[in-house]
Coordinates of C-alpha atoms and ligand atoms in Angstrom, one line a residue:
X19 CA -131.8 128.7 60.0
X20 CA -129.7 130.8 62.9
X21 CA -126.6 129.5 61.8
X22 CA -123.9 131.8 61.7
X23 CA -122.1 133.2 58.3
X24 CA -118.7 131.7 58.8
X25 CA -120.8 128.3 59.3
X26 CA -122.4 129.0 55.8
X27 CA -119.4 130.4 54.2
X28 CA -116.2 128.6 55.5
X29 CA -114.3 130.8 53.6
X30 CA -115.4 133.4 56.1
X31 CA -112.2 132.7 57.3
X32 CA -109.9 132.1 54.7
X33 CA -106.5 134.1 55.1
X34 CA -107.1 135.9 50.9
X35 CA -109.9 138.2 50.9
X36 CA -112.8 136.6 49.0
X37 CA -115.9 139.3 47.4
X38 CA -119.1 137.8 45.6
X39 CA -121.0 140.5 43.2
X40 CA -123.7 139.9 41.2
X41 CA -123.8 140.9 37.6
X42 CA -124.2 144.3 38.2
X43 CA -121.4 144.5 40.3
X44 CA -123.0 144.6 43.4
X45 CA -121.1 142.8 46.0
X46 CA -123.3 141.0 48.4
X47 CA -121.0 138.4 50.4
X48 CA -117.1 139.5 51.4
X49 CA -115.4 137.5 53.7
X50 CA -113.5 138.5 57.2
X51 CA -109.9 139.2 55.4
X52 CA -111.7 141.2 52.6
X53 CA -113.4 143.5 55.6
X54 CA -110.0 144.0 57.5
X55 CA -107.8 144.7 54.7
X56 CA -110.3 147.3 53.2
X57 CA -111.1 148.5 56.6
X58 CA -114.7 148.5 56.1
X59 CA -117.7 147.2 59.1
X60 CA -120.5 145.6 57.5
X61 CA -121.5 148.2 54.9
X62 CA -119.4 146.3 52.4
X63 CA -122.1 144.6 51.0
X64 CA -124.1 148.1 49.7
X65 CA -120.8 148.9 47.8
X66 CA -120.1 148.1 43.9
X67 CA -116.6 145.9 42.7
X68 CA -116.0 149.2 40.7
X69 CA -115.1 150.9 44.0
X70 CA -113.1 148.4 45.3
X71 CA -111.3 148.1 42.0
X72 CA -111.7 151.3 40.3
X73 CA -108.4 150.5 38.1
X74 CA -110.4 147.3 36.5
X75 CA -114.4 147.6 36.9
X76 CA -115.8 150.8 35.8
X77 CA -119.2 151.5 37.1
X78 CA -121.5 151.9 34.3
X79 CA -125.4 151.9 33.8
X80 CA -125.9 148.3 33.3
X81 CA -123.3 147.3 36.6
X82 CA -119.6 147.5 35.4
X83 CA -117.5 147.5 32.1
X84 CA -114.4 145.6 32.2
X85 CA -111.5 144.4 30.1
X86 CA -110.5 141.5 32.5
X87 CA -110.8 137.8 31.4
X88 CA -112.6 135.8 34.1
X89 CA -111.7 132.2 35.2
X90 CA -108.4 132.8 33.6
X91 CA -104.8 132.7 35.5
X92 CA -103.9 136.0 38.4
X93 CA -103.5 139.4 37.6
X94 CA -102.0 142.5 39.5
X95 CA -104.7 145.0 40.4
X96 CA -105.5 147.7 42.5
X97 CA -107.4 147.4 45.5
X98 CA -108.9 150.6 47.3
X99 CA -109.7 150.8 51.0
X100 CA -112.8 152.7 52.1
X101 CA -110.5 156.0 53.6
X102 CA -110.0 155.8 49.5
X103 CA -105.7 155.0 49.8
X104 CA -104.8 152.2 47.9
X105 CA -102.3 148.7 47.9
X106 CA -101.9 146.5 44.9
X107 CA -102.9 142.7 45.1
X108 CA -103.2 139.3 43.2
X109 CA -106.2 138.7 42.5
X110 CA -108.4 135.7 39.9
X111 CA -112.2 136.5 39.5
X112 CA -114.0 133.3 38.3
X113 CA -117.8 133.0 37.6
X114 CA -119.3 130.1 39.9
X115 CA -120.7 127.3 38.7
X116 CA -122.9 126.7 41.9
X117 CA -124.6 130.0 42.5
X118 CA -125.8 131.9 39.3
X119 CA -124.9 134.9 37.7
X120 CA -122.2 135.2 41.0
X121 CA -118.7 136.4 40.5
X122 CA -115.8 135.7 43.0
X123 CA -112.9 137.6 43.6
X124 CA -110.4 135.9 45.3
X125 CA -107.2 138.3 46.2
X126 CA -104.2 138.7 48.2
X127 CA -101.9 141.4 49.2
X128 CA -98.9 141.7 47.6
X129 CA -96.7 143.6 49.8
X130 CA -97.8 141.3 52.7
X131 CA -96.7 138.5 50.7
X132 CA -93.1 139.8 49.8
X133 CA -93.3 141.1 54.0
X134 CA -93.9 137.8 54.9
X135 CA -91.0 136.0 52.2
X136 CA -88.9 138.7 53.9
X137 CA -89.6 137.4 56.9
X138 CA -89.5 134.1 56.3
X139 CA -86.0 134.8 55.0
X140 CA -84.7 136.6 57.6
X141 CA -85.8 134.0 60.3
X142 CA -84.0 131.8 57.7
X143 CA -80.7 133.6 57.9
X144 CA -80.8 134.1 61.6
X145 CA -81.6 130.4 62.3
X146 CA -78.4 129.7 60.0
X147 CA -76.1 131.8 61.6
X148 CA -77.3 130.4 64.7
X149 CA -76.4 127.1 63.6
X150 CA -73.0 128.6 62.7
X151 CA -72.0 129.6 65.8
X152 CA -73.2 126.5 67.7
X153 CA -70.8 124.5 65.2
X154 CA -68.1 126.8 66.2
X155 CA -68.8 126.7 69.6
X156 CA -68.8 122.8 69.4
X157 CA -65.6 122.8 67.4
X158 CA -63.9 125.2 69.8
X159 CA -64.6 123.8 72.9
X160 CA -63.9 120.0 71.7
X161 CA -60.5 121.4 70.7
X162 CA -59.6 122.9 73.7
X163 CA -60.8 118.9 75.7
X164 CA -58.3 117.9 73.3
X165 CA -55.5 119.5 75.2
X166 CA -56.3 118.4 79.0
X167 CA -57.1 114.9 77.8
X168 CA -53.8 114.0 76.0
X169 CA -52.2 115.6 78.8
X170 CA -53.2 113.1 81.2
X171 CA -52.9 110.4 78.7
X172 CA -49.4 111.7 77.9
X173 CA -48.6 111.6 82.0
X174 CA -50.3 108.2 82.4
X175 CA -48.2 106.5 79.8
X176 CA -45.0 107.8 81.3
X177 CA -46.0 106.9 84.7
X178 CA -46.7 103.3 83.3
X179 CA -43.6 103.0 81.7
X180 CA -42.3 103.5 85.4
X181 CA -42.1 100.4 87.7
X182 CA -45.8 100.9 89.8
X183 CA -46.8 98.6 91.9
X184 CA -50.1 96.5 90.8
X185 CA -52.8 98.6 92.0
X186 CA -51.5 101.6 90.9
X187 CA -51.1 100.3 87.4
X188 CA -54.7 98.8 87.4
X189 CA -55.8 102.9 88.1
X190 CA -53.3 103.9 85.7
X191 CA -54.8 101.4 82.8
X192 CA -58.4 102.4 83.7
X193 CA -57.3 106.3 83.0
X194 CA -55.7 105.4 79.9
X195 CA -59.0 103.6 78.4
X196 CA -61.0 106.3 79.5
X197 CA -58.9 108.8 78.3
X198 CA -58.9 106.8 74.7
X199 CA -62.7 106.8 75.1
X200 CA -62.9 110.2 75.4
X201 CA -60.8 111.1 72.5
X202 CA -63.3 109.0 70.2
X203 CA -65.7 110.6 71.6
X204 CA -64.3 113.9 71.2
X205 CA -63.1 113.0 67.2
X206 CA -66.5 112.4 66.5
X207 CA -67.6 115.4 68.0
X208 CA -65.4 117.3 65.9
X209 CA -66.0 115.6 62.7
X210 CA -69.9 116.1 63.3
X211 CA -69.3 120.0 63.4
X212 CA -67.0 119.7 60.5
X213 CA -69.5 118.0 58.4
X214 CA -72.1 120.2 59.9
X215 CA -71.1 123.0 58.6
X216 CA -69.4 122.0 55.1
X217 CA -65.9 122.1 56.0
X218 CA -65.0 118.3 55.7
X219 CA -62.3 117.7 52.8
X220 CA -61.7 114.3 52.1
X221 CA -57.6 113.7 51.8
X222 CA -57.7 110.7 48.6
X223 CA -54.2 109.1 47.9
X224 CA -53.5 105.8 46.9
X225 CA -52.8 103.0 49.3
X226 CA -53.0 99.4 49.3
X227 CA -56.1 98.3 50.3
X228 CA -56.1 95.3 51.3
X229 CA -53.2 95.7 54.1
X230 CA -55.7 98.9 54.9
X231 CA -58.1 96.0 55.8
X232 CA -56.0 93.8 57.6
X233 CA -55.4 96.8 60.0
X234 CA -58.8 97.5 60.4
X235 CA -59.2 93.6 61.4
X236 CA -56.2 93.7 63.3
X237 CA -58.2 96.7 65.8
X238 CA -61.4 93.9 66.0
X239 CA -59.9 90.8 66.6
X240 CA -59.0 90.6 70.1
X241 CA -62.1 91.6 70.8
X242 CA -64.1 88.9 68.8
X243 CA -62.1 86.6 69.7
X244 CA -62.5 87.5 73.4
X245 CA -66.7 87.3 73.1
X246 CA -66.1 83.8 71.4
X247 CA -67.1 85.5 68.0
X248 CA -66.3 84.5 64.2
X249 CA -64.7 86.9 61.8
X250 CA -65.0 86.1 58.3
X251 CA -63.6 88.8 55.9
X252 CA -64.0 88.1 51.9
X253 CA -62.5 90.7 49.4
X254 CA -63.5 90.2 46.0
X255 CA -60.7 89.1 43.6
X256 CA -62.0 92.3 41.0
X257 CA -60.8 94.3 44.1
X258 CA -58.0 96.0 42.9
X259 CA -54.5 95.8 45.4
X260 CA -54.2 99.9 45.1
X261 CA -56.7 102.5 45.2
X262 CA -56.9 105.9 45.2
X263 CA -59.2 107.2 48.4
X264 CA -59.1 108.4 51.4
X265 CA -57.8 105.5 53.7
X266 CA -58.6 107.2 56.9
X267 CA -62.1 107.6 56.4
X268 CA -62.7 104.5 54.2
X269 CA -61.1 102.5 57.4
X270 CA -63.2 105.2 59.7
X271 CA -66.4 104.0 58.7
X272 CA -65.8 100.3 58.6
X273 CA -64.0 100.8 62.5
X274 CA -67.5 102.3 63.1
X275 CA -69.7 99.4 61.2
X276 CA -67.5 96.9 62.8
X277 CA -67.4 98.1 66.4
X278 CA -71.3 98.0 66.3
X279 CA -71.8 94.9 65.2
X280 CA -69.2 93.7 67.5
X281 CA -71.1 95.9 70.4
X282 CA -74.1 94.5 69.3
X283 CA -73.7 91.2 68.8
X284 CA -73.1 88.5 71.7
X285 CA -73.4 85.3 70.0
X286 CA -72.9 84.1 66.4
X287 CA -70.5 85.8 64.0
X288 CA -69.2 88.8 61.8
X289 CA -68.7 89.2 58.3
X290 CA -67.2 91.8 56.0
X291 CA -67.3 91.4 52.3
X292 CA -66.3 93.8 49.8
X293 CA -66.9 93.7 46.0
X294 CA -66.0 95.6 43.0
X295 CA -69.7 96.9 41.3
X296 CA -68.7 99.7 38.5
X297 CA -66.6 101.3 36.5
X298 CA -66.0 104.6 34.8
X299 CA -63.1 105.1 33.3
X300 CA -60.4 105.8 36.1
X301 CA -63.1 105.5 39.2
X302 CA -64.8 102.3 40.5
X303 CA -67.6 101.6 42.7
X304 CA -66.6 99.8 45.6
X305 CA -70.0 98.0 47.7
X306 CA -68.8 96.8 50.9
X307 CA -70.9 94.5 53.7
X308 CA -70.9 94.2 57.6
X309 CA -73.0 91.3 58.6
X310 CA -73.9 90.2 62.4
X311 CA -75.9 87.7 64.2
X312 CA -76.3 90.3 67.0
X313 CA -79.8 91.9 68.7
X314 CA -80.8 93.7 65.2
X315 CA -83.2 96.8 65.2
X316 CA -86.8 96.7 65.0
X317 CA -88.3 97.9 61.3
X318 CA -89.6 101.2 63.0
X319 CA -86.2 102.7 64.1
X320 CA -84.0 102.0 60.9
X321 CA -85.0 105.1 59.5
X322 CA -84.2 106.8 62.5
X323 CA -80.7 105.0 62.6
X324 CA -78.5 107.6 60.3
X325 CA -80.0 111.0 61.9
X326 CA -77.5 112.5 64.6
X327 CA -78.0 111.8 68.2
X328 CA -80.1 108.9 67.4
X329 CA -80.2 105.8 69.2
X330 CA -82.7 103.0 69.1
X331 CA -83.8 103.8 72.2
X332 CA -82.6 105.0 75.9
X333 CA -81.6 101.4 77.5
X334 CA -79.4 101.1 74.3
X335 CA -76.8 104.0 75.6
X336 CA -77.7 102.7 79.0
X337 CA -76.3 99.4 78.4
X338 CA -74.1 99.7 75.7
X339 CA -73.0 103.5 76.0
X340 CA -72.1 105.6 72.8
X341 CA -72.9 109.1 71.7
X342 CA -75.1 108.0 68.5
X343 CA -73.3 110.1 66.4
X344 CA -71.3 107.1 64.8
X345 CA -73.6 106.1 61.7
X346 CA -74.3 109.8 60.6
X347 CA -71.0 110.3 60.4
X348 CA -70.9 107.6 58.1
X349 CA -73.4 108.9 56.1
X350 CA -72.1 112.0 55.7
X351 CA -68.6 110.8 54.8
X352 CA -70.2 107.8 52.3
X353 CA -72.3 110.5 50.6
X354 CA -68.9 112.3 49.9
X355 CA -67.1 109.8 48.5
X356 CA -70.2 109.1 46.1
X357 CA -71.9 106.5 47.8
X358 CA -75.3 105.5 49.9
X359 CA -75.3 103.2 53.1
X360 CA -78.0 101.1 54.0
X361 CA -79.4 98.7 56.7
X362 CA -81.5 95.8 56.3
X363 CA -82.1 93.7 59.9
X364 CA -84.6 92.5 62.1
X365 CA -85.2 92.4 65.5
X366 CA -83.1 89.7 67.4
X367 CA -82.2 88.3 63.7
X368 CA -79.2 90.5 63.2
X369 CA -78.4 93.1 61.1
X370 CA -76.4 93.7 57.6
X371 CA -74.7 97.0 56.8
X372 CA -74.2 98.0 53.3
X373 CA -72.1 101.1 52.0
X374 CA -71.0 101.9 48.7
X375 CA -67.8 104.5 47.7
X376 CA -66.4 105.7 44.9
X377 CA -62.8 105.9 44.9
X378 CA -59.8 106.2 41.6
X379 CA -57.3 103.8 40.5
X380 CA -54.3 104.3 38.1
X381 CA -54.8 104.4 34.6
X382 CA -52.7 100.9 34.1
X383 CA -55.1 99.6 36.9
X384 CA -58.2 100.9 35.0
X385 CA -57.2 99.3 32.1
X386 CA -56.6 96.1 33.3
X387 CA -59.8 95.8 35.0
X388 CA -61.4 96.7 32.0
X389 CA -59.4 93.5 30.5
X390 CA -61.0 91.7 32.9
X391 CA -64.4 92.7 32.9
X392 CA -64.1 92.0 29.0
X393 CA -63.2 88.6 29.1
X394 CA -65.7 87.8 32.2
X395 CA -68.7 88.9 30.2
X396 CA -67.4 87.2 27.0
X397 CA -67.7 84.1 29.4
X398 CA -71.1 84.7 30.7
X399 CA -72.7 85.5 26.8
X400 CA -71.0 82.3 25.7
X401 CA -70.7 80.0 28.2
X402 CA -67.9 78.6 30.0
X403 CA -66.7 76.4 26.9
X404 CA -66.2 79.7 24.8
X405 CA -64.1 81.3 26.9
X406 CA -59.8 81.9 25.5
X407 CA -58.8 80.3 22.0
X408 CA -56.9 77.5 22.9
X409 CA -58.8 74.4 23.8
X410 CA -56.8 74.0 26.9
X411 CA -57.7 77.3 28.4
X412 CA -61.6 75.6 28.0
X413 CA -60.9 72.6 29.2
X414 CA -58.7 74.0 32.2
X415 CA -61.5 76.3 33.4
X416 CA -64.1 73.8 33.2
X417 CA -61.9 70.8 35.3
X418 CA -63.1 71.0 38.7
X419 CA -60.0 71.6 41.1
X420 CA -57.7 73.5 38.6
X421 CA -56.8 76.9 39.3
X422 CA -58.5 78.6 36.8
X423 CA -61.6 76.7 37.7
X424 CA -61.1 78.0 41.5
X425 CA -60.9 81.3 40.6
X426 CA -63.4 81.6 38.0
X427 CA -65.8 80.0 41.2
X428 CA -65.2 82.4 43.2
X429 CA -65.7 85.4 41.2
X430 CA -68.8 83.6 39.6
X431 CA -69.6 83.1 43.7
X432 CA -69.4 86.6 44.5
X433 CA -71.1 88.3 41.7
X434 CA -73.8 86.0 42.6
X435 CA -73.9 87.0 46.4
X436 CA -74.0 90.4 45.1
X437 CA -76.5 89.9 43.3
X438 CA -78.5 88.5 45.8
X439 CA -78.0 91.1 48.6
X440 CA -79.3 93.5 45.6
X441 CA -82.2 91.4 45.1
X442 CA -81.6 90.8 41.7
X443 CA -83.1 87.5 41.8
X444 CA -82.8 87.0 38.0
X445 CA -79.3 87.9 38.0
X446 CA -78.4 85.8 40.6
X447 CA -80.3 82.7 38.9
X448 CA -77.9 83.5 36.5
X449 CA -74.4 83.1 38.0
X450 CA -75.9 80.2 39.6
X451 CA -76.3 78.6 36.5
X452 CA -72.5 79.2 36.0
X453 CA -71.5 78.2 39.3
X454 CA -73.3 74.4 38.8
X455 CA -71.5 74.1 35.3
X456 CA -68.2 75.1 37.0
X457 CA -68.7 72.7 39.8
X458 CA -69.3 69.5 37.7
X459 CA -67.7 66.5 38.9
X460 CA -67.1 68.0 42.0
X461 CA -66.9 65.9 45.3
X462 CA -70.8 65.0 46.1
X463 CA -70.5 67.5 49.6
X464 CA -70.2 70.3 47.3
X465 CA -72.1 69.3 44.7
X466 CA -75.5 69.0 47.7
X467 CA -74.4 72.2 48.8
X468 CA -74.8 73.9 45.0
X469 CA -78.0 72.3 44.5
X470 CA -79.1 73.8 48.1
X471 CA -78.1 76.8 46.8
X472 CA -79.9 76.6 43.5
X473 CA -83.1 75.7 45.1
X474 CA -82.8 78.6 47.9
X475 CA -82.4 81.3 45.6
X476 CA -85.1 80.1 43.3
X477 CA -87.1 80.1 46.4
X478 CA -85.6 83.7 46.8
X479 CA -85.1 83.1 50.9
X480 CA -82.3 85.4 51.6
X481 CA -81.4 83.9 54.7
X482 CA -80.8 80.3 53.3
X483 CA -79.4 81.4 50.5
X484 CA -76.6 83.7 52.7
X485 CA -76.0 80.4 55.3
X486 CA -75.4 77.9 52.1
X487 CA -73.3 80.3 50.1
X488 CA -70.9 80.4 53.2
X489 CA -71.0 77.1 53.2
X490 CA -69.7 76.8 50.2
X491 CA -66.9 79.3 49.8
X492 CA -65.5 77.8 52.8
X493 CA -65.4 74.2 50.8
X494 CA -64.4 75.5 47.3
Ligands
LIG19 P1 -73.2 104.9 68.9 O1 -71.9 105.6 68.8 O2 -74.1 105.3 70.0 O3 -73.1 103.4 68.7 P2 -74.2 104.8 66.2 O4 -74.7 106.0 65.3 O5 -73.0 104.1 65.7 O6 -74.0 105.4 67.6 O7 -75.4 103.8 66.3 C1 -76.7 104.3 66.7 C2 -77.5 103.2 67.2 O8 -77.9 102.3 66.1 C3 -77.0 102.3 68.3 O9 -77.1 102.9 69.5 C4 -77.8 101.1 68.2 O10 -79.1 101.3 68.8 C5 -78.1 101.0 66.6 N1 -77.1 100.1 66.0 C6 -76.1 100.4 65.2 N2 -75.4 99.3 64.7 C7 -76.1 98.3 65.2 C8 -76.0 96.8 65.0 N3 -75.0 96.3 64.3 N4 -76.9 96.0 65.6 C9 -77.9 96.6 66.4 N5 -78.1 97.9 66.5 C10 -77.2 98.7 66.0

């Protein structure tokens, strides 16, 4: 006893207008809402449904006649306030289950319901326009930095191609790396907005992609080199020589994956591996891989990692500066061309990017690698010792040391590392079953190493499996 209504009823304060009537339509319980939106005090209660909804309840002798089906789905009625005007609403009336011979009317008000999607939609509309003009704001003023910062880069490289004495040229060098700093940052800036706001066309033609990747590795030696890094890049002989993509952007996103894990890595190496990993027709699936040994990022921030801004944390731009605007870039241009990129690392264990792209190739190209995709899984289904008509095609691919046996590893080697960074254990089980019949009668290092191998991916530990397989493409 002396608790209060809206303790009893917590629909008291429920935002749709809720009535209770008994079965003779008197109502004897409406909620706050109800009360407002009919504009009545407390004198609700004495009133029958049939004036509230004279449209659907007609008072009669024994309480109401109606045509309306209870419990079943909403219907549009008529509600009437007490000064007798009217506004139309939703409204269900179910019988309870609880309380006996109780109806519930539970109703909201249309027109404050299309007010409010209005609303919502304008709010919508503003908030994107805002967003519009930001973007153009953004682009704008980035273009006109553009201007004043090659100028001075413009007027340092003249003045350095002057005879200056030594410290003026140190100055001058210093302005020229901060100017080139600056129009990174100021690229990115403008590729953001661009992407932002749906302009971003992607420019595909074909090049040859593998001297695309020299020049990327070309940009990152030096550097390695300098922090006593290794570089190991492997391109997967199903890579084709041309493709048809854009170059700058393809090369844009590995400058960025590459930069990072050079940035982030002070000890250890850096790998890139790319692999062929579908086909349709004229367009193939390209996966590629940037692997460090570097500080890696804690499980709670990956998912932070692609958003824009975004950096692990504040002592990351503190020590090792950047705008975090790099790998959402990346995102944004891998989801155009098709693809997804991904991160899998660990804290102080390094960390591996993975990207994949769709790009074209030429109609003689796409039917070549179909060739070769035939004949590959003719070898798989059959074995090794089906594989070409002529007995000597068998035999040469099966003699450890020939060429075909070389190449045939290393396909059978990457398709298996694939596999692996896929997690397709069973898959990779099964290349690995290829690579020990291709490696029979090999010399006994190798021969360790495979078995190592073997036993580490039946064991499914990643990280042995990834230290034994370089191991071994360096030896076969
Ligand atoms: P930034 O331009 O600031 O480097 P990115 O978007 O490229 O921005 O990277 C965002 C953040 O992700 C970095 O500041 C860093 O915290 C983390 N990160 C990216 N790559 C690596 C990596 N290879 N190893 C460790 N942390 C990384």
């Amino acid at each position: 006893m002396g608790r209060k209504e809206s303790e009893i009823f917590p629909i008291e304060k429920a935002l749709e207008m809720i009535l209770m009537f008994d079965q003779k339509g008197k109502i004897f319980y409406t909620n706050a809402t109800a009360r407002e939106k009919l504009e009545y005090e407390n004198d609700l209660c004495d009133k029958n449904i049939g004036d509230v909804f004279p449209s659907t309840f007609k008072i009669s002798q024994d309480g109401f006649e109606t045509e309306l089906v209870f419990n079943s789905q909403l219907e549009n009625m008529v509600a009437y306030r007490k000064n007798n005007t009217c506004f139309p609403v939703e409204a269900k009336i179910v019988v309870s289950e609880e309380m006996p011979e109780t109806y519930i009317c539970m109703a909201n008000d249309i027109l404050e319901k299309e007010f409010l999607g209005r609303e919502i939609e304008q709010v919508k509309q503003e908030a994107q326009q805002a967003a519009k003009v930001k973007s153009e704001f953004v682009a704008n003023v980035t273009h006109e930095l553009r201007t004043p910062v090659n100028g001075i880069l413009g007027n340092v490289k003249e003045l350095l191609s002057e005879e200056v004495d030594q410290r003026v040229e140190k100055g001058l060098r210093i302005i020229e790396r901060c100017c080139g700093d600056m129009n990174k940052i100021i690229n990115n800036i403008l590729d953001f907005s661009k992407l932002e706001a749906g302009k971003f066309i992607l420019e595909p033609r074909k090049f040859h992609f593998r001297s695309m990747l020299d020049y990327i590795k070309a940009q990152h030696i030096n550097k390695m080199t300098e922090k006593g890094l290794g570089f190991f890049m492997t391109v997967s002989p199903q890579v084709p020589e041309y493709i048809i993509g854009d170059e700058l952007r393809i090369g844009q996103i590995l400058n960025n994956l590459l930069s990072n894990a050079l940035k982030f890595t002070a000890l250890g190496k850096i790998t890139l591996e790319i692999f062929r990993t579908a086909q349709v027709n004229d367009k193939i699936e390209l996966f590629f891989i940037v692997s460090d040994t570097g500080i890696g990022i804690d499980k709670a921030d990956k998912d932070k990692l692609f958003q824009s801004f975004s950096q692990v944390d504040a002592s990351i731009s503190r020590k090792y500066g950047g705008t975090g605007l790099g790998l959402n870039i990346c995102k944004q241009l891998v989801e155009l061309m098709g693809g997804r990129i991904e991160v899998e690392s660990e804290k102080n264990r390094g960390s591996n990017f993975s990207f994949s792209a769709w790009v074209g190739v030429t109609e003689e190209e796409a039917a070549l690698l179909q060739e070769d995709d035939r004949k590959e899984s003719f070898v798989s289904s059959f074995g090794i010792g089906a594989f070409g008509n002529g007995a000597e095609d068998t035999a040469n691919v099966r003699e450890y040391g020939t060429k075909e046996n070389q190449e045939n590893l290393k396909r059978t080697l990457s398709k298996l590392i694939l596999c692996v960074e896929m997690e397709n254990w069973e898959k990779a089980e099964m290349f690995m079953e290829t690579v020990k019949q291709l490696t029979e009668g090999a010399p006994r290092e190798i021969s360790r190493l495979v078995l190592r191998l073997k036993m580490a991916i039946q064991k499914e530990n990643y990280d042995k499996v990834s230290s034994e397989y370089k191991e071994l493409i360096k030896l076969v």
